[in-house]
XYZ file of C-alpha atoms in Angstrom:
308
model
C 251.161 247.932 0.508
C 250.710 247.513 4.239
C 247.839 250.003 4.251
C 246.071 248.195 1.448
C 246.346 244.839 3.237
C 244.390 246.223 6.172
C 241.297 247.274 4.241
C 241.096 244.436 1.702
C 239.740 241.844 4.202
C 237.246 244.412 5.427
C 236.094 245.125 1.886
C 235.688 241.411 1.140
C 233.698 240.889 4.362
C 231.403 243.818 3.562
C 230.864 242.510 0.014
C 229.998 239.024 1.268
C 227.727 240.428 3.961
C 225.913 242.440 1.312
C 225.536 239.253 -0.756
C 224.120 237.428 2.258
C 221.555 240.204 2.732
C 220.540 240.038 -0.933
C 220.216 236.253 -0.779
C 218.149 236.507 2.407
C 215.739 238.803 0.562
C 215.354 235.961 -1.948
C 214.529 233.480 0.853
C 218.022 231.947 0.920
C 219.422 231.698 4.440
C 223.237 231.683 4.503
C 225.020 230.912 7.777
C 228.608 231.092 6.518
C 229.790 234.120 4.571
C 232.190 232.171 2.365
C 229.366 229.936 1.141
C 228.098 232.868 -0.934
C 231.189 232.556 -3.094
C 230.787 228.790 -3.360
C 227.122 229.037 -4.376
C 227.996 231.665 -6.927
C 230.229 229.150 -8.713
C 227.650 226.323 -8.797
C 226.841 224.896 -12.232
C 224.715 221.926 -11.167
C 222.175 221.205 -8.457
C 221.471 217.543 -7.689
C 218.127 216.958 -6.010
C 216.238 213.947 -4.770
C 212.779 213.592 -6.332
C 210.415 211.909 -3.895
C 209.645 214.167 -0.962
C 211.894 216.968 -2.220
C 210.612 217.924 -5.642
C 207.340 216.124 -4.959
C 205.038 216.054 -1.924
C 205.580 212.333 -1.261
C 201.808 212.060 -0.943
C 200.961 209.263 -3.349
C 197.563 208.287 -4.688
C 196.537 205.397 -6.936
C 194.803 207.130 -9.835
C 194.763 204.373 -12.473
C 194.275 200.604 -12.457
C 194.927 198.386 -15.456
C 192.856 195.219 -15.232
C 192.035 192.621 -17.876
C 193.119 194.861 -20.745
C 191.131 197.843 -19.522
C 192.369 201.119 -18.046
C 190.283 202.260 -15.076
C 190.758 205.819 -13.801
C 190.067 206.776 -10.198
C 189.118 210.335 -9.279
C 190.737 210.738 -5.860
C 189.191 214.207 -5.478
C 185.665 212.902 -5.997
C 183.852 211.611 -2.943
C 181.957 208.376 -3.345
C 183.743 207.236 -6.495
C 182.314 203.817 -7.373
C 184.085 201.027 -9.256
C 181.061 198.749 -9.603
C 180.190 200.006 -13.089
C 183.786 199.591 -14.313
C 185.115 196.579 -12.417
C 183.532 193.207 -11.664
C 183.036 192.715 -7.893
C 185.036 189.475 -7.977
C 187.916 191.282 -9.680
C 187.778 194.181 -7.211
C 187.811 191.733 -4.309
C 190.893 189.952 -5.696
C 192.742 193.236 -6.262
C 191.957 194.545 -2.796
C 192.762 191.243 -1.093
C 196.118 190.965 -2.843
C 197.034 194.509 -1.754
C 195.886 193.930 1.827
C 198.018 190.793 2.154
C 201.107 192.644 0.939
C 201.105 195.695 3.213
C 202.337 196.110 6.767
C 200.213 194.616 9.530
C 199.726 197.800 11.553
C 197.792 200.066 9.177
C 197.285 202.678 11.897
C 200.992 203.538 12.058
C 201.333 203.484 8.293
C 204.373 202.583 6.214
C 206.209 203.941 3.211
C 204.458 206.241 0.747
C 203.624 203.438 -1.697
C 201.956 201.345 0.987
C 200.128 204.437 2.204
C 198.694 204.827 -1.314
C 197.476 201.217 -1.215
C 195.937 201.736 2.227
C 194.153 204.893 1.071
C 192.726 203.043 -1.933
C 191.418 200.186 0.207
C 189.896 202.535 2.757
C 188.366 204.640 0.018
C 186.338 201.654 -1.120
C 185.666 200.545 2.467
C 187.657 197.314 2.241
C 188.351 195.595 5.571
C 192.166 195.485 5.571
C 192.595 193.925 8.998
C 189.869 191.387 8.265
C 191.580 190.274 5.056
C 194.926 189.920 6.843
C 193.375 187.814 9.604
C 191.351 185.717 7.165
C 194.273 183.546 6.101
C 197.247 182.011 7.877
C 200.468 183.605 6.655
C 202.974 180.921 5.651
C 205.900 183.100 4.585
C 206.857 186.569 3.407
C 209.705 187.718 1.158
C 210.455 191.369 1.759
C 211.175 194.142 -0.711
C 214.662 195.466 -1.321
C 216.283 197.593 -4.005
C 217.787 194.554 -5.733
C 214.635 192.399 -5.799
C 212.247 195.299 -6.509
C 209.330 193.175 -5.350
C 207.766 191.636 -2.266
C 205.456 188.695 -1.766
C 203.346 187.028 0.893
C 202.226 183.394 0.918
C 198.923 182.596 2.645
C 197.038 179.377 3.252
C 193.693 179.346 1.435
C 192.962 175.776 2.503
C 194.772 172.658 3.643
C 195.505 171.749 0.025
C 196.061 175.194 -1.473
C 198.445 178.042 -0.706
C 198.602 181.321 -2.624
C 201.489 183.674 -3.251
C 200.527 187.343 -3.637
C 203.291 189.447 -5.167
C 203.696 193.112 -6.066
C 206.641 195.051 -7.434
C 208.259 196.654 -10.452
C 206.372 195.626 -13.626
C 209.549 194.481 -15.371
C 210.134 192.028 -12.517
C 206.575 190.689 -12.475
C 205.428 190.657 -16.107
C 208.557 188.840 -17.290
C 207.668 185.918 -14.980
C 203.951 185.884 -15.805
C 202.179 183.222 -17.858
C 198.563 184.287 -17.275
C 196.498 187.358 -16.498
C 193.221 187.721 -14.624
C 190.173 189.044 -16.482
C 186.706 188.882 -14.955
C 184.050 190.664 -17.001
C 180.265 190.573 -16.986
C 178.857 187.568 -18.883
C 182.351 186.082 -19.128
C 183.073 182.562 -17.885
C 186.846 182.748 -18.189
C 188.669 184.554 -15.405
C 192.230 183.444 -16.172
C 193.639 183.906 -19.642
C 196.925 183.016 -21.267
C 199.270 185.994 -21.426
C 199.912 185.648 -25.151
C 202.454 187.737 -27.025
C 199.759 190.200 -28.106
C 198.357 190.447 -24.582
C 201.857 190.936 -23.191
C 202.535 193.752 -25.655
C 199.236 195.424 -24.751
C 200.162 195.204 -21.074
C 203.616 196.695 -21.680
C 202.037 199.527 -23.703
C 199.700 200.255 -20.791
C 202.650 200.339 -18.380
C 204.591 202.683 -20.667
C 201.519 204.890 -20.992
C 201.387 205.245 -17.197
C 205.102 205.998 -17.071
C 204.754 208.692 -19.711
C 202.117 210.306 -17.499
C 204.750 210.460 -14.723
C 202.935 207.740 -12.768
C 204.864 205.241 -10.689
C 203.803 201.739 -11.756
C 203.404 198.632 -9.625
C 202.339 195.240 -10.949
C 200.273 192.920 -8.743
C 200.100 189.168 -9.381
C 199.506 185.837 -7.680
C 200.345 182.162 -7.986
C 198.660 179.130 -6.438
C 200.976 176.633 -4.779
C 200.588 173.148 -3.425
C 201.726 172.455 0.149
C 205.481 171.763 0.268
C 205.955 173.048 -3.292
C 209.431 174.624 -3.376
C 209.962 173.535 0.217
C 207.879 173.330 3.383
C 207.797 177.134 3.596
C 207.978 177.685 -0.186
C 211.379 179.318 0.276
C 213.648 177.181 -1.906
C 216.050 179.077 -4.168
C 216.594 178.381 -7.857
C 219.975 178.110 -9.560
C 220.182 181.911 -9.819
C 219.721 182.290 -6.065
C 216.184 183.699 -6.366
C 212.978 182.593 -4.676
C 211.736 179.769 -6.933
C 208.080 180.348 -6.039
C 208.245 183.882 -7.481
C 209.968 183.037 -10.732
C 207.368 181.405 -12.994
C 203.669 180.814 -13.691
C 202.556 184.128 -12.195
C 199.085 185.430 -13.007
C 198.960 189.220 -13.397
C 196.044 190.721 -11.479
C 196.513 194.403 -12.266
C 198.930 197.280 -12.706
C 198.612 200.336 -10.484
C 199.405 203.872 -11.628
C 200.498 205.980 -8.650
C 200.691 209.770 -8.755
C 203.059 211.865 -6.662
C 202.349 215.538 -7.354
C 204.966 218.266 -7.489
C 205.467 220.649 -4.614
C 204.184 224.174 -5.282
C 206.873 226.402 -6.731
C 209.122 223.628 -8.039
C 208.588 224.461 -11.708
C 209.348 228.148 -11.069
C 212.475 227.293 -9.047
C 213.829 225.009 -11.767
C 213.050 227.653 -14.389
C 215.010 230.221 -12.375
C 217.967 227.850 -12.208
C 217.782 227.359 -15.951
C 217.812 231.090 -16.605
C 220.788 231.446 -14.235
C 222.742 228.840 -16.192
C 222.418 226.151 -13.528
C 221.423 222.662 -14.599
C 219.174 220.686 -12.262
C 219.822 216.959 -11.981
C 217.101 214.789 -10.466
C 218.310 211.718 -8.557
C 215.725 208.937 -8.436
C 215.303 205.204 -8.694
C 212.116 205.462 -10.746
C 211.615 203.899 -14.154
C 213.660 205.765 -16.766
C 210.593 206.651 -18.868
C 209.173 208.719 -15.992
C 212.149 211.047 -16.479
C 211.246 212.016 -20.023
C 211.656 215.758 -20.673
C 208.221 215.759 -22.328
C 206.302 214.859 -19.156
C 206.606 217.918 -16.933
C 208.093 221.380 -17.533
C 210.604 220.885 -14.712
C 212.183 217.926 -16.514
C 213.386 220.155 -19.342
C 216.365 221.134 -17.150
C 217.549 217.585 -16.605
C 220.595 216.022 -18.155
C 218.566 213.118 -19.519
C 218.004 213.916 -23.196
C 217.239 210.547 -24.757
C 214.636 210.743 -27.527
C 211.079 209.639 -26.842
C 210.523 205.875 -27.245
C 207.530 206.827 -29.361
C 209.881 208.093 -32.107
């Protein structure tokens, strides 16, 4: 028995070292021998999505405006919106985005703001000029609970405007109007009727089912001192009163974040090895549908398609 006890640890060490060598050949670097045994017993892998499974390089590839879906070819140089979007509408969209991004565009911000900056620069919009054009009266910042941010600027002595962007469910539910400027059309602001609201929600769901992150952009005109001198009064629910009603939807943005090369193959290997991959994300639940991308077929989320 004593003789056996001397060679058993050696045999285990050699076996683990051999496993480490095999894993290294498969591009898995193991620093601790015992971790080979732990990894061998893994049944689930939980992974962040943005920046881990995806490149975290976002591009705005679709814009919903006035009931129309406008696609943007980010790989095509000189893409022009003039034949698909009225200049007045384009100016309003770009101005609303410029007022709701960080001041220093040279240093950049989060990936979503970077996508907005790239869109504005693509169409040669003067971001700094738009930000300096108006006096900023107040700003309500984004957080995970609010899921939106807004900036209030002074258009004139008698008129202030709140520009807001955020999760569509937070914006559309508070909207009463939507902006629609088309050639030969006199009306630019229309009532967001039940039919129009349903069309808008269908467009948002369509973007989500294409694995696009969606952001709604809206505005509201305010009188000076409305909801307080700085427009920062809270309602009974403790929310910013200026953000909670009479919003006018400008557009909905569809933002693409492409997968990293090799992700689909890696998830497929995990599936064949009996390991389930769980993606951890704060995105809209419909972007996690197993029907969107092959990699999602390994996820635990198995709810039927809302189309059924």
